[in-house]
mmCIF file of C-alpha atoms and ligand atoms in Angstrom:
data_model
loop_
_atom_site.group_PDB
_atom_site.id
_atom_site.type_symbol
_atom_site.label_atom_id
_atom_site.label_comp_id
_atom_site.label_asym_id
_atom_site.label_seq_id
_atom_site.Cartn_x
_atom_site.Cartn_y
_atom_site.Cartn_z
ATOM 1 C CA UNK V 13 34.515 -2.547 -32.929
ATOM 2 C CA UNK V 14 36.631 -4.925 -30.866
ATOM 3 C CA UNK V 15 35.327 -8.413 -30.363
ATOM 4 C CA UNK V 16 36.366 -11.726 -28.855
ATOM 5 C CA UNK V 17 35.603 -14.866 -30.858
ATOM 6 C CA UNK V 18 33.967 -17.646 -28.826
ATOM 7 C CA UNK V 19 35.723 -21.008 -28.801
ATOM 8 C CA UNK V 20 33.852 -23.422 -31.093
ATOM 9 C CA UNK V 21 34.148 -26.612 -29.025
ATOM 10 C CA UNK V 22 31.122 -27.781 -27.071
ATOM 11 C CA UNK V 23 29.737 -30.858 -25.338
ATOM 12 C CA UNK V 24 29.165 -33.562 -28.003
ATOM 13 C CA UNK V 25 25.751 -34.394 -26.567
ATOM 14 C CA UNK V 26 24.250 -30.902 -26.837
ATOM 15 C CA UNK V 27 20.705 -31.163 -28.232
ATOM 16 C CA UNK V 28 20.374 -30.394 -31.944
ATOM 17 C CA UNK V 29 17.421 -29.005 -33.894
ATOM 18 C CA UNK V 30 16.001 -30.238 -37.217
ATOM 19 C CA UNK V 31 18.888 -28.622 -39.090
ATOM 20 C CA UNK V 32 21.421 -30.474 -36.938
ATOM 21 C CA UNK V 33 22.492 -27.243 -35.241
ATOM 22 C CA UNK V 34 23.037 -26.810 -31.510
ATOM 23 C CA UNK V 35 22.140 -23.554 -29.787
ATOM 24 C CA UNK V 36 25.879 -22.744 -29.974
ATOM 25 C CA UNK V 37 25.470 -22.350 -33.741
ATOM 26 C CA UNK V 38 23.119 -19.419 -33.080
ATOM 27 C CA UNK V 39 25.554 -17.571 -30.815
ATOM 28 C CA UNK V 40 27.855 -14.726 -31.823
ATOM 29 C CA UNK V 41 31.071 -13.339 -30.356
ATOM 30 C CA UNK V 42 31.708 -12.969 -26.605
ATOM 31 C CA UNK V 43 29.632 -10.116 -25.149
ATOM 32 C CA UNK V 44 31.519 -7.035 -24.011
ATOM 33 C CA UNK V 45 28.515 -5.612 -22.118
ATOM 34 C CA UNK V 46 28.561 -5.203 -18.314
ATOM 35 C CA UNK V 47 28.035 -8.547 -16.574
ATOM 36 C CA UNK V 48 24.338 -8.728 -15.648
ATOM 37 C CA UNK V 49 23.126 -6.283 -18.332
ATOM 38 C CA UNK V 50 19.530 -7.056 -19.347
ATOM 39 C CA UNK V 51 20.491 -6.816 -23.018
ATOM 40 C CA UNK V 52 22.525 -10.055 -22.776
ATOM 41 C CA UNK V 53 19.430 -11.914 -21.546
ATOM 42 C CA UNK V 54 17.517 -10.658 -24.602
ATOM 43 C CA UNK V 55 20.303 -11.966 -26.858
ATOM 44 C CA UNK V 56 19.897 -15.314 -25.042
ATOM 45 C CA UNK V 57 16.136 -15.283 -25.739
ATOM 46 C CA UNK V 58 16.733 -14.519 -29.450
ATOM 47 C CA UNK V 59 19.232 -17.408 -29.653
ATOM 48 C CA UNK V 60 16.768 -19.781 -27.987
ATOM 49 C CA UNK V 61 13.842 -18.711 -30.210
ATOM 50 C CA UNK V 62 15.852 -19.103 -33.444
ATOM 51 C CA UNK V 63 17.259 -22.476 -32.339
ATOM 52 C CA UNK V 64 13.808 -23.792 -31.429
ATOM 53 C CA UNK V 65 12.329 -22.501 -34.707
ATOM 54 C CA UNK V 66 15.013 -24.372 -36.715
ATOM 55 C CA UNK V 67 15.827 -21.110 -38.501
ATOM 56 C CA UNK V 68 18.615 -21.349 -41.056
ATOM 57 C CA UNK V 69 20.917 -18.532 -39.848
ATOM 58 C CA UNK V 70 21.586 -17.307 -43.423
ATOM 59 C CA UNK V 71 17.892 -16.401 -43.744
ATOM 60 C CA UNK V 72 18.136 -13.758 -41.002
ATOM 61 C CA UNK V 73 19.352 -10.168 -41.367
ATOM 62 C CA UNK V 74 20.139 -8.378 -38.095
ATOM 63 C CA UNK V 75 19.819 -4.583 -38.193
ATOM 64 C CA UNK V 76 20.728 -2.097 -35.477
ATOM 65 C CA UNK V 77 21.590 1.520 -34.697
ATOM 66 C CA UNK V 78 24.039 2.762 -32.028
ATOM 67 C CA UNK V 79 24.083 2.020 -28.288
ATOM 68 C CA UNK V 80 24.863 -0.899 -25.974
ATOM 69 C CA UNK V 81 21.609 -2.465 -27.243
ATOM 70 C CA UNK V 82 22.592 -1.929 -30.861
ATOM 71 C CA UNK V 83 25.923 -3.676 -30.217
ATOM 72 C CA UNK V 84 24.150 -6.891 -29.232
ATOM 73 C CA UNK V 85 23.610 -8.340 -32.746
ATOM 74 C CA UNK V 86 27.343 -9.099 -32.627
ATOM 75 C CA UNK V 87 26.587 -11.477 -29.751
ATOM 76 C CA UNK V 88 23.929 -13.641 -31.425
ATOM 77 C CA UNK V 89 23.410 -15.282 -34.831
ATOM 78 C CA UNK V 90 27.047 -15.000 -35.829
ATOM 79 C CA UNK V 91 26.322 -16.744 -39.136
ATOM 80 C CA UNK V 92 23.530 -14.350 -40.176
ATOM 81 C CA UNK V 93 23.651 -11.154 -42.210
ATOM 82 C CA UNK V 94 24.097 -7.962 -40.207
ATOM 83 C CA UNK V 95 24.103 -4.201 -40.635
ATOM 84 C CA UNK V 96 25.076 -1.900 -37.779
ATOM 85 C CA UNK V 97 23.788 1.461 -39.025
ATOM 86 C CA UNK V 98 23.908 5.061 -37.780
ATOM 87 C CA UNK V 99 22.300 6.226 -34.499
ATOM 88 C CA UNK V 100 18.502 6.121 -34.891
ATOM 89 C CA UNK V 101 18.608 5.088 -38.549
ATOM 90 C CA UNK V 102 18.099 1.332 -38.286
ATOM 91 C CA UNK V 103 14.435 1.474 -39.451
ATOM 92 C CA UNK V 104 15.164 3.126 -42.797
ATOM 93 C CA UNK V 105 17.992 0.690 -43.534
ATOM 94 C CA UNK V 106 15.677 -2.213 -42.630
ATOM 95 C CA UNK V 107 12.899 -0.731 -44.801
ATOM 96 C CA UNK V 108 15.180 -0.558 -47.837
ATOM 97 C CA UNK V 109 16.559 -4.044 -47.278
ATOM 98 C CA UNK V 110 13.113 -5.523 -46.812
ATOM 99 C CA UNK V 111 11.836 -3.901 -50.032
ATOM 100 C CA UNK V 112 14.848 -5.144 -51.983
ATOM 101 C CA UNK V 113 14.675 -8.709 -50.655
ATOM 102 C CA UNK V 114 11.494 -10.026 -49.098
ATOM 103 C CA UNK V 115 13.010 -13.489 -48.629
ATOM 104 C CA UNK V 116 14.955 -12.628 -45.484
ATOM 105 C CA UNK V 117 13.743 -12.352 -41.900
ATOM 106 C CA UNK V 118 14.587 -8.876 -40.601
ATOM 107 C CA UNK V 119 15.432 -8.599 -36.931
ATOM 108 C CA UNK V 120 15.883 -4.975 -35.841
ATOM 109 C CA UNK V 121 17.466 -4.349 -32.431
ATOM 110 C CA UNK V 122 17.471 -0.838 -31.028
ATOM 111 C CA UNK V 123 17.585 1.070 -27.747
ATOM 112 C CA UNK V 124 15.230 3.556 -26.134
ATOM 113 C CA UNK V 125 17.680 6.363 -26.996
ATOM 114 C CA UNK V 126 18.094 5.022 -30.515
ATOM 115 C CA UNK V 127 14.320 4.720 -31.138
ATOM 116 C CA UNK V 128 12.591 7.180 -28.793
ATOM 117 C CA UNK V 129 15.028 10.099 -29.036
ATOM 118 C CA UNK V 130 17.103 10.578 -32.200
ATOM 119 C CA UNK V 131 15.252 7.876 -34.139
ATOM 120 C CA UNK V 132 11.657 8.640 -33.133
ATOM 121 C CA UNK V 133 10.621 9.674 -36.655
ATOM 122 C CA UNK V 134 12.200 6.559 -38.135
ATOM 123 C CA UNK V 135 10.482 4.360 -35.543
ATOM 124 C CA UNK V 136 7.111 5.959 -36.351
ATOM 125 C CA UNK V 137 7.280 5.597 -40.132
ATOM 126 C CA UNK V 138 8.620 2.058 -40.029
ATOM 127 C CA UNK V 139 5.666 0.899 -37.911
ATOM 128 C CA UNK V 140 2.962 2.841 -39.765
ATOM 129 C CA UNK V 141 4.210 1.490 -43.095
ATOM 130 C CA UNK V 142 4.146 -2.091 -41.848
ATOM 131 C CA UNK V 143 7.724 -3.012 -42.722
ATOM 132 C CA UNK V 144 7.875 -6.794 -42.455
ATOM 133 C CA UNK V 145 10.265 -7.108 -39.530
ATOM 134 C CA UNK V 146 10.650 -7.769 -35.836
ATOM 135 C CA UNK V 147 11.487 -4.489 -34.120
ATOM 136 C CA UNK V 148 12.913 -4.974 -30.616
ATOM 137 C CA UNK V 149 13.667 -2.028 -28.349
ATOM 138 C CA UNK V 150 15.896 -2.955 -25.401
ATOM 139 C CA UNK V 151 14.431 -0.349 -23.077
ATOM 140 C CA UNK V 152 16.460 0.697 -20.008
ATOM 141 C CA UNK V 153 15.346 4.332 -19.724
ATOM 142 C CA UNK V 154 18.886 5.642 -20.177
ATOM 143 C CA UNK V 155 21.600 6.142 -22.742
ATOM 144 C CA UNK V 156 23.720 3.305 -21.370
ATOM 145 C CA UNK V 157 26.590 3.618 -23.839
ATOM 146 C CA UNK V 158 27.146 7.321 -23.100
ATOM 147 C CA UNK V 159 27.056 6.826 -19.309
ATOM 148 C CA UNK V 160 23.454 6.971 -18.189
ATOM 149 C CA UNK V 161 21.715 10.197 -19.246
ATOM 150 C CA UNK V 162 17.875 9.941 -19.037
ATOM 151 C CA UNK V 163 16.322 8.809 -22.292
ATOM 152 C CA UNK V 164 12.872 9.819 -23.536
ATOM 153 C CA UNK V 165 11.331 6.645 -22.056
ATOM 154 C CA UNK V 166 12.399 7.504 -18.475
ATOM 155 C CA UNK V 167 9.324 8.070 -16.318
ATOM 156 C CA UNK V 168 8.687 11.538 -14.916
ATOM 157 C CA UNK V 169 9.847 11.559 -11.302
ATOM 158 C CA UNK V 170 12.227 8.626 -11.728
ATOM 159 C CA UNK V 171 15.610 9.258 -10.153
ATOM 160 C CA UNK V 172 19.026 8.827 -11.766
ATOM 161 C CA UNK V 173 21.956 7.095 -10.101
ATOM 162 C CA UNK V 174 23.322 10.532 -9.162
ATOM 163 C CA UNK V 175 20.014 11.454 -7.483
ATOM 164 C CA UNK V 176 18.687 13.771 -10.209
ATOM 165 C CA UNK V 177 14.926 13.593 -10.813
ATOM 166 C CA UNK V 178 13.518 13.408 -14.354
ATOM 167 C CA UNK V 179 11.033 16.254 -14.993
ATOM 168 C CA UNK V 180 9.984 15.321 -18.528
ATOM 169 C CA UNK V 181 7.034 13.188 -19.601
ATOM 170 C CA UNK V 182 7.929 9.699 -20.733
ATOM 171 C CA UNK V 183 7.323 8.396 -24.239
ATOM 172 C CA UNK V 184 5.614 5.023 -23.991
ATOM 173 C CA UNK V 185 6.714 3.192 -27.140
ATOM 174 C CA UNK V 186 3.989 0.549 -26.766
ATOM 175 C CA UNK V 187 1.223 3.187 -26.801
ATOM 176 C CA UNK V 188 2.898 4.900 -29.736
ATOM 177 C CA UNK V 189 3.185 1.647 -31.683
ATOM 178 C CA UNK V 190 -0.542 1.025 -31.165
ATOM 179 C CA UNK V 191 -1.431 4.547 -32.281
ATOM 180 C CA UNK V 192 0.782 4.234 -35.339
ATOM 181 C CA UNK V 193 -0.950 1.080 -36.532
ATOM 182 C CA UNK V 194 1.606 -1.627 -35.737
ATOM 183 C CA UNK V 195 -0.080 -4.992 -36.243
ATOM 184 C CA UNK V 196 1.783 -6.839 -33.452
ATOM 185 C CA UNK V 197 2.630 -5.078 -30.195
ATOM 186 C CA UNK V 198 4.124 -6.753 -27.133
ATOM 187 C CA UNK V 199 6.051 -5.907 -24.021
ATOM 188 C CA UNK V 200 8.468 -8.236 -22.278
ATOM 189 C CA UNK V 201 11.037 -8.133 -19.517
ATOM 190 C CA UNK V 202 14.626 -9.277 -20.020
ATOM 191 C CA UNK V 203 14.394 -11.184 -16.721
ATOM 192 C CA UNK V 204 11.450 -13.290 -17.961
ATOM 193 C CA UNK V 205 12.734 -15.557 -20.738
ATOM 194 C CA UNK V 206 9.734 -17.856 -20.435
ATOM 195 C CA UNK V 207 7.525 -15.052 -21.670
ATOM 196 C CA UNK V 208 10.056 -13.446 -24.037
ATOM 197 C CA UNK V 209 10.997 -16.493 -26.150
ATOM 198 C CA UNK V 210 7.436 -17.209 -27.382
ATOM 199 C CA UNK V 211 6.899 -13.478 -27.952
ATOM 200 C CA UNK V 212 9.963 -13.370 -30.238
ATOM 201 C CA UNK V 213 8.879 -16.584 -31.992
ATOM 202 C CA UNK V 214 5.383 -15.241 -32.634
ATOM 203 C CA UNK V 215 6.795 -11.911 -33.834
ATOM 204 C CA UNK V 216 9.067 -13.658 -36.358
ATOM 205 C CA UNK V 217 6.055 -15.525 -37.785
ATOM 206 C CA UNK V 218 3.954 -12.377 -37.954
ATOM 207 C CA UNK V 219 3.642 -10.634 -41.313
ATOM 208 C CA UNK V 220 3.993 -6.871 -40.900
ATOM 209 C CA UNK V 221 5.685 -4.699 -38.315
ATOM 210 C CA UNK V 222 6.000 -6.664 -35.065
ATOM 211 C CA UNK V 223 7.131 -4.462 -32.217
ATOM 212 C CA UNK V 224 8.439 -5.747 -28.863
ATOM 213 C CA UNK V 225 9.355 -3.313 -26.105
ATOM 214 C CA UNK V 226 11.612 -5.217 -23.708
ATOM 215 C CA UNK V 227 12.302 -3.618 -20.332
ATOM 216 C CA UNK V 228 16.003 -4.321 -19.932
ATOM 217 C CA UNK V 229 17.636 -2.906 -16.791
ATOM 218 C CA UNK V 230 20.988 -1.145 -17.157
ATOM 219 C CA UNK V 231 22.814 -2.431 -14.120
ATOM 220 C CA UNK V 232 25.520 0.233 -14.425
ATOM 221 C CA UNK V 233 23.295 3.345 -14.531
ATOM 222 C CA UNK V 234 19.633 2.465 -13.943
ATOM 223 C CA UNK V 235 19.115 -0.325 -11.430
ATOM 224 C CA UNK V 236 18.752 1.547 -8.141
ATOM 225 C CA UNK V 237 15.814 2.534 -5.895
ATOM 226 C CA UNK V 238 13.983 5.421 -7.628
ATOM 227 C CA UNK V 239 14.406 3.923 -11.080
ATOM 228 C CA UNK V 240 11.279 2.551 -12.769
ATOM 229 C CA UNK V 241 13.328 0.358 -15.128
ATOM 230 C CA UNK V 242 15.216 -1.630 -12.478
ATOM 231 C CA UNK V 243 14.962 -5.384 -11.931
ATOM 232 C CA UNK V 244 13.229 -4.914 -8.568
ATOM 233 C CA UNK V 245 10.737 -2.310 -9.834
ATOM 234 C CA UNK V 246 9.626 -4.377 -12.833
ATOM 235 C CA UNK V 247 9.338 -7.572 -10.761
ATOM 236 C CA UNK V 248 7.145 -5.760 -8.224
ATOM 237 C CA UNK V 249 4.919 -3.933 -10.747
ATOM 238 C CA UNK V 250 4.606 -6.476 -13.568
ATOM 239 C CA UNK V 251 1.035 -7.157 -14.744
ATOM 240 C CA UNK V 252 1.211 -10.000 -17.302
ATOM 241 C CA UNK V 253 -2.035 -9.934 -19.305
ATOM 242 C CA UNK V 254 -1.570 -13.326 -20.943
ATOM 243 C CA UNK V 255 0.695 -16.346 -21.079
ATOM 244 C CA UNK V 256 1.640 -17.217 -24.631
ATOM 245 C CA UNK V 257 2.185 -20.546 -26.323
ATOM 246 C CA UNK V 258 3.209 -20.704 -29.935
ATOM 247 C CA UNK V 259 2.287 -23.522 -32.336
ATOM 248 C CA UNK V 260 3.691 -23.933 -35.836
ATOM 249 C CA UNK V 261 1.167 -24.853 -38.558
ATOM 250 C CA UNK V 262 2.304 -28.477 -38.441
ATOM 251 C CA UNK V 263 2.557 -28.981 -34.709
ATOM 252 C CA UNK V 264 -0.194 -30.729 -32.826
ATOM 253 C CA UNK V 265 -2.274 -28.196 -30.956
ATOM 254 C CA UNK V 266 -2.281 -29.016 -27.290
ATOM 255 C CA UNK V 267 -3.526 -26.434 -24.876
ATOM 256 C CA UNK V 268 -4.429 -26.594 -21.250
ATOM 257 C CA UNK V 269 -8.157 -26.040 -21.813
ATOM 258 C CA UNK V 270 -10.074 -24.422 -19.061
ATOM 259 C CA UNK V 271 -13.351 -22.997 -20.301
ATOM 260 C CA UNK V 272 -13.080 -19.288 -20.990
ATOM 261 C CA UNK V 273 -9.371 -19.025 -20.282
ATOM 262 C CA UNK V 274 -7.682 -19.837 -23.615
ATOM 263 C CA UNK V 275 -7.906 -17.789 -26.788
ATOM 264 C CA UNK V 276 -6.513 -19.141 -30.068
ATOM 265 C CA UNK V 277 -5.322 -16.501 -32.537
ATOM 266 C CA UNK V 278 -4.458 -17.837 -35.974
ATOM 267 C CA UNK V 279 -1.892 -15.868 -37.978
ATOM 268 C CA UNK V 280 -1.632 -15.469 -41.771
ATOM 269 C CA UNK V 281 0.823 -18.365 -42.111
ATOM 270 C CA UNK V 282 -1.483 -20.792 -40.319
ATOM 271 C CA UNK V 283 0.490 -20.725 -37.083
ATOM 272 C CA UNK V 284 -1.512 -20.376 -33.906
ATOM 273 C CA UNK V 285 -0.990 -18.227 -30.859
ATOM 274 C CA UNK V 286 -2.599 -19.757 -27.799
ATOM 275 C CA UNK V 287 -3.194 -17.078 -25.215
ATOM 276 C CA UNK V 288 -4.019 -18.159 -21.728
ATOM 277 C CA UNK V 289 -5.756 -15.153 -20.307
ATOM 278 C CA UNK V 290 -4.846 -13.990 -16.874
ATOM 279 C CA UNK V 291 -7.198 -11.010 -17.016
ATOM 280 C CA UNK V 292 -10.732 -12.224 -17.749
ATOM 281 C CA UNK V 293 -11.738 -9.493 -20.173
ATOM 282 C CA UNK V 294 -8.430 -8.940 -21.983
ATOM 283 C CA UNK V 295 -8.851 -9.135 -25.775
ATOM 284 C CA UNK V 296 -5.555 -8.656 -27.691
ATOM 285 C CA UNK V 297 -7.328 -8.069 -31.029
ATOM 286 C CA UNK V 298 -9.317 -4.981 -29.961
ATOM 287 C CA UNK V 299 -6.974 -2.013 -30.428
ATOM 288 C CA UNK V 300 -9.074 0.707 -28.673
ATOM 289 C CA UNK V 301 -9.697 -1.378 -25.560
ATOM 290 C CA UNK V 302 -6.032 -2.425 -25.418
ATOM 291 C CA UNK V 303 -5.053 1.254 -25.448
ATOM 292 C CA UNK V 304 -7.566 2.080 -22.710
ATOM 293 C CA UNK V 305 -6.381 -0.861 -20.594
ATOM 294 C CA UNK V 306 -2.724 0.157 -20.909
ATOM 295 C CA UNK V 307 -3.511 3.716 -19.811
ATOM 296 C CA UNK V 308 -5.493 2.493 -16.812
ATOM 297 C CA UNK V 309 -2.736 0.172 -15.639
ATOM 298 C CA UNK V 310 -0.053 2.769 -16.296
ATOM 299 C CA UNK V 311 -1.920 5.229 -14.067
ATOM 300 C CA UNK V 312 -1.703 2.588 -11.321
ATOM 301 C CA UNK V 313 2.080 2.383 -11.825
ATOM 302 C CA UNK V 314 1.949 -1.067 -13.419
ATOM 303 C CA UNK V 315 4.119 -2.374 -16.253
ATOM 304 C CA UNK V 316 1.841 -4.451 -18.484
ATOM 305 C CA UNK V 317 3.633 -7.310 -20.264
ATOM 306 C CA UNK V 318 2.642 -10.011 -22.738
ATOM 307 C CA UNK V 319 1.203 -10.007 -26.246
ATOM 308 C CA UNK V 320 -0.742 -6.761 -25.980
ATOM 309 C CA UNK V 321 -2.142 -6.465 -29.497
ATOM 310 C CA UNK V 322 -2.183 -8.586 -32.641
ATOM 311 C CA UNK V 323 -3.969 -8.200 -35.953
ATOM 312 C CA UNK V 324 -4.106 -11.708 -37.430
ATOM 313 C CA UNK V 325 -5.119 -10.300 -40.839
ATOM 314 C CA UNK V 326 -2.192 -7.886 -41.082
ATOM 315 C CA UNK V 327 -0.485 -7.062 -44.368
ATOM 316 C CA UNK V 328 2.982 -5.609 -44.904
ATOM 317 C CA UNK V 329 4.716 -2.920 -46.942
ATOM 318 C CA UNK V 330 5.793 -5.336 -49.695
ATOM 319 C CA UNK V 331 2.200 -6.420 -50.225
ATOM 320 C CA UNK V 332 0.915 -2.841 -50.178
ATOM 321 C CA UNK V 333 3.563 -1.738 -52.703
ATOM 322 C CA UNK V 334 3.228 -4.894 -54.784
ATOM 323 C CA UNK V 335 6.993 -5.442 -54.878
ATOM 324 C CA UNK V 336 8.470 -8.377 -56.799
ATOM 325 C CA UNK V 337 8.740 -11.712 -55.024
ATOM 326 C CA UNK V 338 12.270 -12.256 -56.322
ATOM 327 C CA UNK V 339 15.085 -10.531 -54.442
ATOM 328 C CA UNK V 340 16.444 -7.684 -56.590
ATOM 329 C CA UNK V 341 19.985 -9.061 -56.411
ATOM 330 C CA UNK V 342 18.922 -12.202 -58.278
ATOM 331 C CA UNK V 343 17.116 -10.408 -61.140
ATOM 332 C CA UNK V 344 19.113 -10.113 -64.348
ATOM 333 C CA UNK V 345 19.850 -6.875 -66.196
ATOM 334 C CA UNK V 346 16.955 -7.272 -68.637
ATOM 335 C CA UNK V 347 14.455 -7.540 -65.787
ATOM 336 C CA UNK V 348 15.978 -4.677 -63.829
ATOM 337 C CA UNK V 349 16.338 -2.411 -66.872
ATOM 338 C CA UNK V 350 13.426 -3.125 -69.224
ATOM 339 C CA UNK V 351 14.742 -0.848 -72.026
ATOM 340 C CA UNK V 352 13.843 2.524 -73.500
ATOM 341 C CA UNK V 353 10.615 1.364 -75.197
ATOM 342 C CA UNK V 354 9.065 0.191 -71.920
ATOM 343 C CA UNK V 355 10.158 3.379 -70.168
ATOM 344 C CA UNK V 356 8.673 5.482 -72.985
ATOM 345 C CA UNK V 357 5.410 3.565 -72.626
ATOM 346 C CA UNK V 358 5.361 4.183 -68.857
ATOM 347 C CA UNK V 359 6.088 7.900 -69.383
ATOM 348 C CA UNK V 360 3.370 8.129 -72.038
ATOM 349 C CA UNK V 361 0.857 6.500 -69.671
ATOM 350 C CA UNK V 362 1.580 9.207 -67.089
ATOM 351 C CA UNK V 363 1.155 12.218 -69.414
HETATM 352 C C1 LIG W 402 24.400 11.102 -34.299
HETATM 353 C C2 LIG W 402 24.824 10.636 -32.933
HETATM 354 N N1 LIG W 402 24.458 11.342 -31.850
HETATM 355 C C3 LIG W 402 24.832 10.941 -30.620
HETATM 356 C C4 LIG W 402 25.593 9.825 -30.465
HETATM 357 C C5 LIG W 402 26.043 9.418 -29.077
HETATM 358 N N2 LIG W 402 25.326 8.252 -28.606
HETATM 359 C C6 LIG W 402 25.829 6.999 -28.763
HETATM 360 S S1 LIG W 402 24.843 5.814 -28.122
HETATM 361 C C7 LIG W 402 23.735 6.981 -27.586
HETATM 362 C C8 LIG W 402 22.499 6.610 -26.833
HETATM 363 C C9 LIG W 402 22.255 5.142 -26.712
HETATM 364 O O1 LIG W 402 21.149 4.918 -25.913
HETATM 365 P P1 LIG W 402 20.195 3.696 -26.182
HETATM 366 O O2 LIG W 402 19.762 3.650 -27.601
HETATM 367 O O3 LIG W 402 19.109 3.757 -25.177
HETATM 368 O O4 LIG W 402 21.124 2.432 -25.985
HETATM 369 P P2 LIG W 402 21.687 1.764 -24.636
HETATM 370 O O5 LIG W 402 23.145 2.097 -24.644
HETATM 371 O O6 LIG W 402 20.964 2.332 -23.469
HETATM 372 O O7 LIG W 402 21.414 0.322 -24.837
HETATM 373 C C10 LIG W 402 24.131 8.266 -27.920
HETATM 374 C C11 LIG W 402 23.367 9.484 -27.591
HETATM 375 C C12 LIG W 402 25.955 9.106 -31.617
HETATM 376 N N3 LIG W 402 26.677 7.996 -31.562
HETATM 377 N N4 LIG W 402 25.556 9.532 -32.846
HETATM 378 S S1 LIG W 403 26.178 0.479 -19.522
HETATM 379 FE FE1 LIG W 403 24.156 -0.360 -19.034
HETATM 380 S S2 LIG W 403 23.227 -0.850 -21.018
HETATM 381 FE FE2 LIG W 403 25.451 -0.635 -21.341
HETATM 382 S S3 LIG W 403 26.302 -2.697 -21.136
HETATM 383 FE FE3 LIG W 403 26.455 -1.726 -19.116
HETATM 384 S S4 LIG W 403 24.568 -2.364 -18.083
HETATM 385 FE FE4 LIG W 403 24.236 -2.720 -20.248
HETATM 386 MG MG1 LIG W 404 18.912 2.780 -23.413
#
């Protein structure tokens, strides 16, 4: 892959976080995507979230598949670990990595083609197993990298740039994630960083599979009238169910209290999600009613965004499989290979 290194110099007065890093320290190489591509805005939101969270870059592992979206990890967190895998195979690589080393934060970035077409099975099993990761799909309804064919998330009746109408039913990844048992499900829009940054922050703090579907218009092939993934369409049809504020366990909790409008959801690590409800009866912890609500709004042609579902008590695959706390690469040979007597004892116990 070709890439252009960004110059390192920056304004000496750029704000720094607790680690002494500026946001520039969370950037990657210069983006080679089309100017105006929604995916670049998502990279910007990831950079902002990690900077504001004071994340040490070496604690993050970026995983991706193939596509314009899957190229983006090159453009953020240049000092983090990264693995650009095969088309649709990011989830299994992330699953293996997460089982081998539970100390890292896994940030999976994929596309709608990568996750809803060739990688649909991988997407499904990753979420149902509760792999401890943030799984972002940069959803533009097309295969951007291969010049704009409809993907499986394109709505029936939506029209391509060449005027062809899509006759197939769309796969809604948010509904699928809910059905599959994901414990954190959200939808954002690349053009709404104010909503997206706290969603990414909350997802990183969540234990378990945290899925974020981000509508991310492809300005080259899917940003015209007739598209349901264009900037104009999403702006006109967006129904944000809540406004999210994120508080770390140590931060003072300050919320704009108006009786009946704020819901506090505490996560396993003690951090708090403050949800200011825009819809009176929206409860993000009740999976069946969330699914019903999404279907209702979808039938009205609306794109529901926000933190749609969260299970504050969620567990993850490492906990369910009782894997060792210590990363495998730091265990010594005796711990990794306990010797023939121990293996004989295990075999005997299974006879
Ligand atoms: C096994 C395999 N099949 C097909 C391709 C061709 N291919 C490359 S990217 C892509 C689709 C990418 O679409 P998406 O994941 O939505 O990413 P976008 O470019 O839209 O961000 C396809 C079909 C490939 N690289 N590998
Ligand atoms: S082709 Fe589409 S998805 Fe790919 S970089 Fe250009 S605008 Fe973005
Ligand atoms: Mg796509």
